[in-house]
Tab-separated table of C-alpha atoms in Angstrom:
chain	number	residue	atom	x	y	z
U	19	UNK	CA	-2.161	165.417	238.156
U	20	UNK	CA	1.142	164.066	237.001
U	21	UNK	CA	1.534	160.216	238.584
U	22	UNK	CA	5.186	159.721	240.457
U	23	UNK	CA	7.941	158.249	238.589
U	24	UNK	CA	8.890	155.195	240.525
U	25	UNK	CA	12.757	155.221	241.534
U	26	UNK	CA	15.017	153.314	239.855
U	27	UNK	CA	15.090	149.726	240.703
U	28	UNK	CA	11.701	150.025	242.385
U	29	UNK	CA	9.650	148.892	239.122
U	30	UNK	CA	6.870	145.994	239.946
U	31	UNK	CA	8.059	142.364	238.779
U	32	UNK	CA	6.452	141.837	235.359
U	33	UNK	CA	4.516	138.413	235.909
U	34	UNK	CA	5.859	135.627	234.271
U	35	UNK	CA	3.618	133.880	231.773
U	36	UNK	CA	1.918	131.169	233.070
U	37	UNK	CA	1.514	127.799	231.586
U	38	UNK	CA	-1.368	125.712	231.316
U	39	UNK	CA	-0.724	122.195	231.979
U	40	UNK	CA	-2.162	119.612	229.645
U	41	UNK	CA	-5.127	117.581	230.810
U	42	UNK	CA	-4.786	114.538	228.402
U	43	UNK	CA	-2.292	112.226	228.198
U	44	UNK	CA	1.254	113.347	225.775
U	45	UNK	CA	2.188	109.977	223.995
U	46	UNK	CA	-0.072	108.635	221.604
U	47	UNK	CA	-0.179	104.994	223.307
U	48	UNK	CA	-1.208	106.418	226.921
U	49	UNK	CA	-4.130	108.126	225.217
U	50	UNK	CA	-5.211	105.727	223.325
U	51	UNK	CA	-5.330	103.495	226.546
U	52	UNK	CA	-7.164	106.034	228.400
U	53	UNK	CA	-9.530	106.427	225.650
U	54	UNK	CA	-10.616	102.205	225.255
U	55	UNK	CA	-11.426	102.884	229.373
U	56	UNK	CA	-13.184	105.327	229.202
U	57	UNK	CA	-14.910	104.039	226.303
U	58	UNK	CA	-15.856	101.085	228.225
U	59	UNK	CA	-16.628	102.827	231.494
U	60	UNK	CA	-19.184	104.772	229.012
U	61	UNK	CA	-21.409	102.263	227.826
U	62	UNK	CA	-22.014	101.052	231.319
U	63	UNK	CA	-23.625	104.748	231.790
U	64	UNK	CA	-26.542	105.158	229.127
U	65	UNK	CA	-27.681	108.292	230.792
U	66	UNK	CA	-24.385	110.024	230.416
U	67	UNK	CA	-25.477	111.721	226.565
U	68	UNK	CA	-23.186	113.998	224.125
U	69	UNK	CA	-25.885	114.876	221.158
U	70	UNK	CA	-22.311	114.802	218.561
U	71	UNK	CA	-21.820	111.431	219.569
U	72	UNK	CA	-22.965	107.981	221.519
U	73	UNK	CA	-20.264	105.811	223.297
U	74	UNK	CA	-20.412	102.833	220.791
U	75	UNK	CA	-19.125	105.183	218.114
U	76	UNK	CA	-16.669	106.541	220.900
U	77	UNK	CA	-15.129	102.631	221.347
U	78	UNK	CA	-15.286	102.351	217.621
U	79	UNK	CA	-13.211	105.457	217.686
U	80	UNK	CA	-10.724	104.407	220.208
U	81	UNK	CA	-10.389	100.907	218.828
U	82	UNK	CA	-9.353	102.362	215.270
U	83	UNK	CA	-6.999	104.937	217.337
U	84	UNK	CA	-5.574	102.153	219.411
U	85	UNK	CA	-4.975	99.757	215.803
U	86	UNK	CA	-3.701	102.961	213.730
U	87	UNK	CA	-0.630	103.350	216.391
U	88	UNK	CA	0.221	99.869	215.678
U	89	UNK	CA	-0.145	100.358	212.267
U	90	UNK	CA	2.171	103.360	211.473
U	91	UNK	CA	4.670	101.849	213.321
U	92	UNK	CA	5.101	98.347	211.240
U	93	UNK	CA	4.794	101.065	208.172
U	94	UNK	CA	7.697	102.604	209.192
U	95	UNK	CA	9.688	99.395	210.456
U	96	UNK	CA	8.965	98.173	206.453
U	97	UNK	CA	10.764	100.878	204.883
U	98	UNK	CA	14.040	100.519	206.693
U	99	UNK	CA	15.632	97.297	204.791
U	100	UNK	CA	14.473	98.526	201.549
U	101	UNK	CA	16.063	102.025	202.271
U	102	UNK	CA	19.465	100.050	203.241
U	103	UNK	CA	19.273	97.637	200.312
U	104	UNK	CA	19.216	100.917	198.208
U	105	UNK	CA	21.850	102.111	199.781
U	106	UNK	CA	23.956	98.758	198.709
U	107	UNK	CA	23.095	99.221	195.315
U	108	UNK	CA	23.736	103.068	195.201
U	109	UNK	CA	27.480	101.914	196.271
U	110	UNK	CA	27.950	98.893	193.817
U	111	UNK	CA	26.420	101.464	190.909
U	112	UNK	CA	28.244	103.812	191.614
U	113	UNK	CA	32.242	101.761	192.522
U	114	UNK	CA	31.438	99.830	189.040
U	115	UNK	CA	30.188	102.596	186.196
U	116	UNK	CA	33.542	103.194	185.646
U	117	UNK	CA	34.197	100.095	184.042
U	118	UNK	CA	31.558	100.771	181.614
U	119	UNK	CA	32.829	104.269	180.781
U	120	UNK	CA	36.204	102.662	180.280
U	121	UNK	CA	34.798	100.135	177.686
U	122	UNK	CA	33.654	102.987	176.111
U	123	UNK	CA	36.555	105.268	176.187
U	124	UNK	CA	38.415	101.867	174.309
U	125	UNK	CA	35.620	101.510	171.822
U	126	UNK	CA	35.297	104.786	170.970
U	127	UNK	CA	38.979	106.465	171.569
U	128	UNK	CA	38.624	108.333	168.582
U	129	UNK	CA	35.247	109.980	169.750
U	130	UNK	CA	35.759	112.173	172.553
U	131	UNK	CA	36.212	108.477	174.602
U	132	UNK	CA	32.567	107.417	173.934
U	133	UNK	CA	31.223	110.906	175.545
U	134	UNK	CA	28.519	111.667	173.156
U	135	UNK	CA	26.845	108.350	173.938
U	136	UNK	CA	26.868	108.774	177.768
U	137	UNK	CA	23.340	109.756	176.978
U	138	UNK	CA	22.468	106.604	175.504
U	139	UNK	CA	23.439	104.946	178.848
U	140	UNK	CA	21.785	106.860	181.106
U	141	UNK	CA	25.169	108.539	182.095
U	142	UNK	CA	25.208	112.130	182.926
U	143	UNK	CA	27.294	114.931	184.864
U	144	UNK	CA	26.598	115.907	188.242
U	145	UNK	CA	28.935	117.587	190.136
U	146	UNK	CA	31.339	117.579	187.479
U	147	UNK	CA	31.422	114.245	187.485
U	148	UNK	CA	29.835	111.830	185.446
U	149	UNK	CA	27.837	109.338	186.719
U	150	UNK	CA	24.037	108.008	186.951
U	151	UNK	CA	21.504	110.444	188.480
U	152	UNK	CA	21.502	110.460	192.148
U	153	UNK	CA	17.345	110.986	192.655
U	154	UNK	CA	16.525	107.479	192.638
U	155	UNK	CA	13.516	107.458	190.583
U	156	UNK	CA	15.689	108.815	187.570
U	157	UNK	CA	18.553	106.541	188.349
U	158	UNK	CA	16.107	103.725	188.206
U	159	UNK	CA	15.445	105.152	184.113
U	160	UNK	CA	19.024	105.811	183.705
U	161	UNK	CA	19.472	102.231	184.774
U	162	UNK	CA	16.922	100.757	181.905
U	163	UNK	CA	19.016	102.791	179.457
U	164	UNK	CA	22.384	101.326	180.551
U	165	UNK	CA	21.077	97.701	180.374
U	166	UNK	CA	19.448	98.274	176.945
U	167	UNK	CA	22.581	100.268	174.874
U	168	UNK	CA	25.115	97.225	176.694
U	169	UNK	CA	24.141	95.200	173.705
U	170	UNK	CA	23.230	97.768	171.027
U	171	UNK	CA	27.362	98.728	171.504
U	172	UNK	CA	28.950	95.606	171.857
U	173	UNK	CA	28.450	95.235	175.320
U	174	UNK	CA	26.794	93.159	176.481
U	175	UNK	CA	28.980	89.969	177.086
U	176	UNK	CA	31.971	92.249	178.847
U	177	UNK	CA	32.637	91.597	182.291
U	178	UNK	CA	30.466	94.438	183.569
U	179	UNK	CA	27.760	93.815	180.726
U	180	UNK	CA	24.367	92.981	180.730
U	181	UNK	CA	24.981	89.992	183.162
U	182	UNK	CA	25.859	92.454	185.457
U	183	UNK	CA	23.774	95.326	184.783
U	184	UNK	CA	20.073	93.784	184.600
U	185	UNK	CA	19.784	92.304	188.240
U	186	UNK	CA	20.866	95.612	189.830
U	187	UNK	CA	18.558	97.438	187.388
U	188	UNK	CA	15.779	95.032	188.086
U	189	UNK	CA	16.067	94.975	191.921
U	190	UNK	CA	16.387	99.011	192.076
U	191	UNK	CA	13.536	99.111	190.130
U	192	UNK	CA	11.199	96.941	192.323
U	193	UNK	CA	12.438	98.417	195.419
U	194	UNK	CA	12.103	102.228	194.697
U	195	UNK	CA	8.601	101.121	193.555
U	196	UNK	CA	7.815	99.595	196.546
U	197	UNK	CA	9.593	102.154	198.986
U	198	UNK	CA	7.294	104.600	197.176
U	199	UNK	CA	3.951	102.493	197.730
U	200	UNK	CA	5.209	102.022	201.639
U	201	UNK	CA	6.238	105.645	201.758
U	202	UNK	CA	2.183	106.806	200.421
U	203	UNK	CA	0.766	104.209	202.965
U	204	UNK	CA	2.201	105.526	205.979
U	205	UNK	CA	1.787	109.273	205.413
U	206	UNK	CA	-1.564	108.063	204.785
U	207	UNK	CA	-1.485	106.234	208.001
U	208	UNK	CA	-0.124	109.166	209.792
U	209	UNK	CA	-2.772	111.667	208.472
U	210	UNK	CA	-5.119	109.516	209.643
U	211	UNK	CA	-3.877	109.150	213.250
U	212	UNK	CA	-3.407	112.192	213.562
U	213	UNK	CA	-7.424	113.233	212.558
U	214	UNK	CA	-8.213	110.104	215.097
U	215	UNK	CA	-6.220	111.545	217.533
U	216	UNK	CA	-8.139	114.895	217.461
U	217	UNK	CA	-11.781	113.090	218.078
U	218	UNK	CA	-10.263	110.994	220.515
U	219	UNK	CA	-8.866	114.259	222.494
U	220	UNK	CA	-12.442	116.779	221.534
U	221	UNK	CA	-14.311	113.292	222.716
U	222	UNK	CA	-12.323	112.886	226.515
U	223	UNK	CA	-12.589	116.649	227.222
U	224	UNK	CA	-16.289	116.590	226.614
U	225	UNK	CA	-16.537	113.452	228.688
U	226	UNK	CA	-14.905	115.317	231.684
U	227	UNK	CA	-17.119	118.172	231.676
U	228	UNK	CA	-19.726	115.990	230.623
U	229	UNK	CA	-19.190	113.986	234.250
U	230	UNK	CA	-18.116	117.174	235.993
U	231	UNK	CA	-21.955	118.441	235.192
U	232	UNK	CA	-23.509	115.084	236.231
U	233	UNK	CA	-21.314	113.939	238.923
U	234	UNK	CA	-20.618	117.807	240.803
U	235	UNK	CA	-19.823	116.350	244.195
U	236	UNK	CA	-17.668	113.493	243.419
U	237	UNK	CA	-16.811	114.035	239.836
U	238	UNK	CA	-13.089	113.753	240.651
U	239	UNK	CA	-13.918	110.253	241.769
U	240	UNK	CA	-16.240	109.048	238.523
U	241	UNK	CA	-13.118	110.625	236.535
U	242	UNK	CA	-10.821	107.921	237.816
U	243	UNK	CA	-13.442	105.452	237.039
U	244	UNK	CA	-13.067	106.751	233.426
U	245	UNK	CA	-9.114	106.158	233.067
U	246	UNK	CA	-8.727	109.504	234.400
U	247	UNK	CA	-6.478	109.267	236.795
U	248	UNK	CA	-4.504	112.820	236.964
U	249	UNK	CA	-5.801	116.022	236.448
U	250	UNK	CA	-3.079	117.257	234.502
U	251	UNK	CA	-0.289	115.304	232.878
């Protein structure tokens, strides 16, 4: 038996998907709060057990995801003057190279205006123009090279010789060093909040079913002695 068509117009509403409200707390600081209470409230309860885990490892855990916040964050905050010094040097290179391929274009006229020692000086063409590499770490080489062939060509007592050339190459050579170091500690950092983020979370679910199960009357109740004070969030 053939099932009616429905009329036009008359089709059911297709149910809109429905979304599942988180039950832990979004930012990383409000969870990390929750967790050092809960943590606490914990080790007041000795008969509340999880075999994965004991609530002294759980404070340890919070503690460490309460410091590593903290931590990222002055990470981060380090990098900014370094990445803005750079930035002042990657202008005063750049505004003052010309004088150096000038000097060379009047030492060696008859030479294609010093061209075929750009190389020597770290110089090359990018964007049809030439100039010292823009990637940082091979502008810091490129920089080395320049300060060293100043003096090798006659250099290196012109205005824009080695008196000028060494501290920038010096400074841009520390600093991309140490933005690199900064930049491997906080990714490190972050990699590892983010694993002590994900015991912190598996840890506060379990407690809530864990209190749920112990508590079935008035778990809502023992939550909010836990820190957990909604629900949903």
């Amino acid at each position: 038996m053939l099932s009616p068509t429905p009329a036009p117009g008359n089709n059911p509403p297709v149910p809109k998907p429905t979304k599942t409200a988180p039950s832990l707390p979004g930012t990383e600081l409000a969870l990390a709060e929750l967790a050092l209470l809960a943590a606490d409230e914990w080790l007041l309860r000795p008969q509340l057990t999880l075999v994965w885990t004991s609530s002294a490892d759980f404070k340890q855990l919070a503690t460490d995801f309460r410091a590593s916040i903290k931590t990222t964050d002055d990470s981060g905050d380090a990098l900014a003057p370094q990445t803005s010094r750079l930035a002042v040097l990657d202008e005063l290179i750049n505004k003052n190279l010309r004088y150096v391929r000038n000097a060379l274009t009047l030492k060696y006229s008859d030479e294609n205006d010093g061209r075929p020692y750009y190389g020597e000086f770290g110089i090359v063409k990018e964007n049809s123009t030439w100039q010292l590499p823009k990637d940082r770490v091979e502008r810091t080489k490129s920089l080395q090279k320049l300060v060293e062939a100043l003096p090798k060509h006659g250099l290196g007592k012109e205005k824009y010789g080695t008196a000028f050339w060494a501290p920038i190459a010096t400074e841009y050579a520390l600093l991309t060093s140490g933005k690199a170091k900064d930049k491997g500690s906080r990714s490190l950092g972050v990699a590892e909040k983010g694993t002590l983020r994900q015991q912190v979370e598996l840890t506060l679910e379990a407690l809530k079913n864990l209190i749920k199960a112990n508590y079935p009357k008035t778990h809502k109740a023992e939550k909010r002695k836990f820190g957990f004070l909604k629900e949903s969030y």
